[in-house]
mmCIF file of C-alpha atoms in Angstrom:
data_model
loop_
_atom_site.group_PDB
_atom_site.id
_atom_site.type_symbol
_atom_site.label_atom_id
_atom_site.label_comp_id
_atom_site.label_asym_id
_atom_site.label_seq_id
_atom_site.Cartn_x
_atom_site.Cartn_y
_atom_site.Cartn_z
ATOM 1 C CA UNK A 1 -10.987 -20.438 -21.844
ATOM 2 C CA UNK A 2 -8.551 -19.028 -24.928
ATOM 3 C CA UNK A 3 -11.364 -16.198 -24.702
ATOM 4 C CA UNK A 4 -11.136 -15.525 -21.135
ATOM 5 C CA UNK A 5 -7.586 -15.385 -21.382
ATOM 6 C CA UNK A 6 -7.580 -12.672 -23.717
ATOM 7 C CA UNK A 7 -10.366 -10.407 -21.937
ATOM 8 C CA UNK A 8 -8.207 -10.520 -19.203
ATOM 9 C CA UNK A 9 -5.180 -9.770 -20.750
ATOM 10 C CA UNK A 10 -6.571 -6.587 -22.471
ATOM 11 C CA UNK A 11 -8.032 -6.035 -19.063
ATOM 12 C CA UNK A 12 -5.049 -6.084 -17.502
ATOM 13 C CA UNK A 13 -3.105 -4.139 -20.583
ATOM 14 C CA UNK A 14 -5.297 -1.688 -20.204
ATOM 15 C CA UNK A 15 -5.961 -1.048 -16.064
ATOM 16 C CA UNK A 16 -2.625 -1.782 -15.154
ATOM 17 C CA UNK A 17 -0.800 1.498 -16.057
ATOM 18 C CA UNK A 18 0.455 3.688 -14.265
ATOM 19 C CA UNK A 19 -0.941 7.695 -14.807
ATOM 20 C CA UNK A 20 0.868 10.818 -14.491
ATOM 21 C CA UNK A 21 -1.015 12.744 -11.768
ATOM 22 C CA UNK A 22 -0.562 16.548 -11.478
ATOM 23 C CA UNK A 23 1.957 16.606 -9.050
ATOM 24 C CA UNK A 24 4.187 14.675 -11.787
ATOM 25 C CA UNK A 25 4.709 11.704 -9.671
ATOM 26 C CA UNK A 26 3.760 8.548 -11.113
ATOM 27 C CA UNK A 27 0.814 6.563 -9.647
ATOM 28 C CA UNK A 28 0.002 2.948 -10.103
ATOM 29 C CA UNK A 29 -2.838 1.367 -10.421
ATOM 30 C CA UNK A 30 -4.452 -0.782 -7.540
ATOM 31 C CA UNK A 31 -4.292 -3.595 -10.348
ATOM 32 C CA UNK A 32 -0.751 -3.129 -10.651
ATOM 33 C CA UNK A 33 -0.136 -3.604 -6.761
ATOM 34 C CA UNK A 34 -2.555 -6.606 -6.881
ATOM 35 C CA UNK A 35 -0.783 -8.609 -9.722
ATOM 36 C CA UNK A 36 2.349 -8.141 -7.782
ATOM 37 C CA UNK A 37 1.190 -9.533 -4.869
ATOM 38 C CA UNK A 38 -1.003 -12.013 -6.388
ATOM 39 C CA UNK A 39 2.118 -13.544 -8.151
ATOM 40 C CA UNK A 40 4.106 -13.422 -4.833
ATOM 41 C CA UNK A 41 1.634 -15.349 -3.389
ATOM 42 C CA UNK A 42 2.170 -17.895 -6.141
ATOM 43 C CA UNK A 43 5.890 -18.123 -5.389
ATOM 44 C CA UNK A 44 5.248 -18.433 -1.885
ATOM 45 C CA UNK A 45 2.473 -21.216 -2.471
ATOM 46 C CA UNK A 46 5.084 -23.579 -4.094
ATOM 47 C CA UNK A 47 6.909 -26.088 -2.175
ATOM 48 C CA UNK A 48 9.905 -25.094 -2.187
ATOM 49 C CA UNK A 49 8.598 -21.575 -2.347
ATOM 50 C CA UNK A 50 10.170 -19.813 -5.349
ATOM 51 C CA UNK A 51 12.907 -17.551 -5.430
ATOM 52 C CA UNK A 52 13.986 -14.352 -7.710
ATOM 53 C CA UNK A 53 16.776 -16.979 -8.890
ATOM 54 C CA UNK A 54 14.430 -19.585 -9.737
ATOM 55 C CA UNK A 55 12.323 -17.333 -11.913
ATOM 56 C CA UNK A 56 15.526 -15.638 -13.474
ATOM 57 C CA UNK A 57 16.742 -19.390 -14.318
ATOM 58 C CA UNK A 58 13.246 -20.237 -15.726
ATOM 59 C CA UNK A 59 12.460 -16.880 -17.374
ATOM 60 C CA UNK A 60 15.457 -15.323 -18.233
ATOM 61 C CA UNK A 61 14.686 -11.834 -16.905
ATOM 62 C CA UNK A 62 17.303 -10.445 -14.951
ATOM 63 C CA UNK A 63 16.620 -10.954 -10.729
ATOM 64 C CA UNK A 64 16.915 -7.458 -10.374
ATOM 65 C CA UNK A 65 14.015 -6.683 -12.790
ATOM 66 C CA UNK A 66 11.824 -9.436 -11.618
ATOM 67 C CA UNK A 67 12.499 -7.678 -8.084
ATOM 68 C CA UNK A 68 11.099 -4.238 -9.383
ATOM 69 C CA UNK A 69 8.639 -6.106 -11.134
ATOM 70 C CA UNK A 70 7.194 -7.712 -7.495
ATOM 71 C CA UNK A 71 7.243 -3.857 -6.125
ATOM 72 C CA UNK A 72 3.848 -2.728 -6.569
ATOM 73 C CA UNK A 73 5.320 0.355 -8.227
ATOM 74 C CA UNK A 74 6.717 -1.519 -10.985
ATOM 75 C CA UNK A 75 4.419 -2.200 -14.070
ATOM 76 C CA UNK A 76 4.599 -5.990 -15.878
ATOM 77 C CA UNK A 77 3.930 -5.728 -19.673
ATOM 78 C CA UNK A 78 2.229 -9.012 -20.681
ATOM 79 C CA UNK A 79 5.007 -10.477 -21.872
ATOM 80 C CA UNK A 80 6.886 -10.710 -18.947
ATOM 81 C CA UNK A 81 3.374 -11.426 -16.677
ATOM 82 C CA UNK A 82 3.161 -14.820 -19.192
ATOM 83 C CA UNK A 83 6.680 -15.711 -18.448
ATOM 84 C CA UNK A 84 6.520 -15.623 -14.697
ATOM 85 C CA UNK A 85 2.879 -17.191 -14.656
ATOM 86 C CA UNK A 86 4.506 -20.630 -16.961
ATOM 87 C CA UNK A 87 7.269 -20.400 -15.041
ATOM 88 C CA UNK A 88 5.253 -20.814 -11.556
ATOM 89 C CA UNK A 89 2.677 -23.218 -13.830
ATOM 90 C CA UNK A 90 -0.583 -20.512 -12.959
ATOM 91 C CA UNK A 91 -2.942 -19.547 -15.549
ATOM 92 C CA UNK A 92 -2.425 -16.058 -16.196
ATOM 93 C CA UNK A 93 -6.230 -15.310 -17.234
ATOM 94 C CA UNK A 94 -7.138 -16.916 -13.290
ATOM 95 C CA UNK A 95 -4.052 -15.093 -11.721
ATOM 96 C CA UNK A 96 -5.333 -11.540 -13.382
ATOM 97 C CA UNK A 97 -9.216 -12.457 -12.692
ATOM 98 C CA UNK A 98 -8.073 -12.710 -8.888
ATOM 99 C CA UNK A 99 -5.815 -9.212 -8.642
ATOM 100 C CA UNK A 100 -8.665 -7.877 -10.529
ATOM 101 C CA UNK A 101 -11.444 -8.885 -7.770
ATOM 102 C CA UNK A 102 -8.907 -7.536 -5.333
ATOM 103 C CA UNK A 103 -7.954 -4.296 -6.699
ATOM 104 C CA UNK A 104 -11.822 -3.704 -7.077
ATOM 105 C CA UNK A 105 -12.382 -4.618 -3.324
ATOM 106 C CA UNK A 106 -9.067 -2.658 -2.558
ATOM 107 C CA UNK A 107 -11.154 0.373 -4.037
ATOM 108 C CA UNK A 108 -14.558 -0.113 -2.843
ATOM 109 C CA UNK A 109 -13.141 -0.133 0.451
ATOM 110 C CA UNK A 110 -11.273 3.144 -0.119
ATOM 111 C CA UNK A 111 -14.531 5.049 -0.820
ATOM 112 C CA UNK A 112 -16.312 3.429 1.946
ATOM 113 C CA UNK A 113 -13.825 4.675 3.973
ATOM 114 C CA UNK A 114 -13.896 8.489 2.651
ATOM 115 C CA UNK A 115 -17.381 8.281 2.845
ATOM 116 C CA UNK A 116 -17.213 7.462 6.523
ATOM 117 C CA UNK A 117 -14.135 9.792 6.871
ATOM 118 C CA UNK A 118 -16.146 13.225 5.585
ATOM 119 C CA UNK A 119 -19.647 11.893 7.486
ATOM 120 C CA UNK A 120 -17.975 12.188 10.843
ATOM 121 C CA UNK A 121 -16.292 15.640 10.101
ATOM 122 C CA UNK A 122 -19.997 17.076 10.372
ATOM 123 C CA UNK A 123 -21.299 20.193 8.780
ATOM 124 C CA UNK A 124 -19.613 23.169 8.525
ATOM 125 C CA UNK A 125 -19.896 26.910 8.883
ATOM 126 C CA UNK A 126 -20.402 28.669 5.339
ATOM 127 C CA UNK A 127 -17.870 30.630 4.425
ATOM 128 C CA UNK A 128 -20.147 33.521 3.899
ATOM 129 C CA UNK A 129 -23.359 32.915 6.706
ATOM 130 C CA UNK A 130 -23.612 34.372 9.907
ATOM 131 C CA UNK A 131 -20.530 35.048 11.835
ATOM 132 C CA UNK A 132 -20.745 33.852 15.739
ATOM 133 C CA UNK A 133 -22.910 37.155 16.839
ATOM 134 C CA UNK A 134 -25.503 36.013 13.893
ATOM 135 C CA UNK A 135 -25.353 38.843 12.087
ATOM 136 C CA UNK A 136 -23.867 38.847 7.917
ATOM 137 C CA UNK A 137 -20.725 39.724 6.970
ATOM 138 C CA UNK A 138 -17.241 41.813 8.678
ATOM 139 C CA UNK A 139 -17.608 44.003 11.744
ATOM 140 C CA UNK A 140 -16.272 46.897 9.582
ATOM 141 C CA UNK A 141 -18.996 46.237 6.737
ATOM 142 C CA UNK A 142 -21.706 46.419 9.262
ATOM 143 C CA UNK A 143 -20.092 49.744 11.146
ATOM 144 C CA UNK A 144 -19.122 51.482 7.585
ATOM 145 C CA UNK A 145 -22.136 50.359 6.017
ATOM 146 C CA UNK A 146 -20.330 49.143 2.903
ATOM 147 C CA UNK A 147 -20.149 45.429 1.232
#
């Protein structure tokens, strides 16, 4: 299991950063979102479902970290991802296997949907074929006689 564990971890380490895109805005990872939700489904599983407090008491990060943290645009380095996973008593190596099935079901879905989305645009006109009379190129190219 020790080796599971670990293949997850550098799984995770390595997935669940976020990337500059061009724009310069940062983007995060569909891993990223799915950890975060994954472990606030954990709190929420517990009876008494458990608070920010509760993991700031059992933890010791700050409630207004483990906040951003549970924001899917929020990264968790391991470290903290171990102490929030003992402190909820769920294996880290299952909790990451389960964000990491959903994150690549998240995805698949997103292409299917492109896919689907530029199928039902249909085909368009070339930018250079026939123009709506069905002859090639400008009304002034054909009357000058120039290209």
């Amino acid at each position: 299991m020790a080796s599971v564990t670990c293949h997850m971890c550098i799984t995770y380490a390595v997935l669940a950063v976020s990337t500059d895109v061009p724009s310069g805005t940062k983007q995060v990872s569909p891993l990223t979102v799915a950890i975060a939700s994954e472990v606030r489904a954990a709190m929420a599983s517990r009876t008494p479902a458990a608070t920010q407090s509760y993991l700031e008491k059992e933890t010791g990060i700050p409630q207004s970290t483990i906040s951003r943290l549970l924001k899917p645009s929020k990264v968790m380095d391991l470290n903290q991802l171990d102490a929030i996973c003992r402190a909820l008593r769920v294996d880290m190596g299952e909790l990451i296997d389960r964000a990491s099935t959903r994150a690549r079901d998240a995805e698949a879905d997103e292409v299917r949907w492109r896919v689907r989305a530029s199928s039902e645009e249909g085909p368009t006109r070339p930018a250079h074929g026939p123009n709506r009379s069905g002859a090639r190129g400008s009304a002034s190219t054909r009357r000058h006689g120039t290209k």
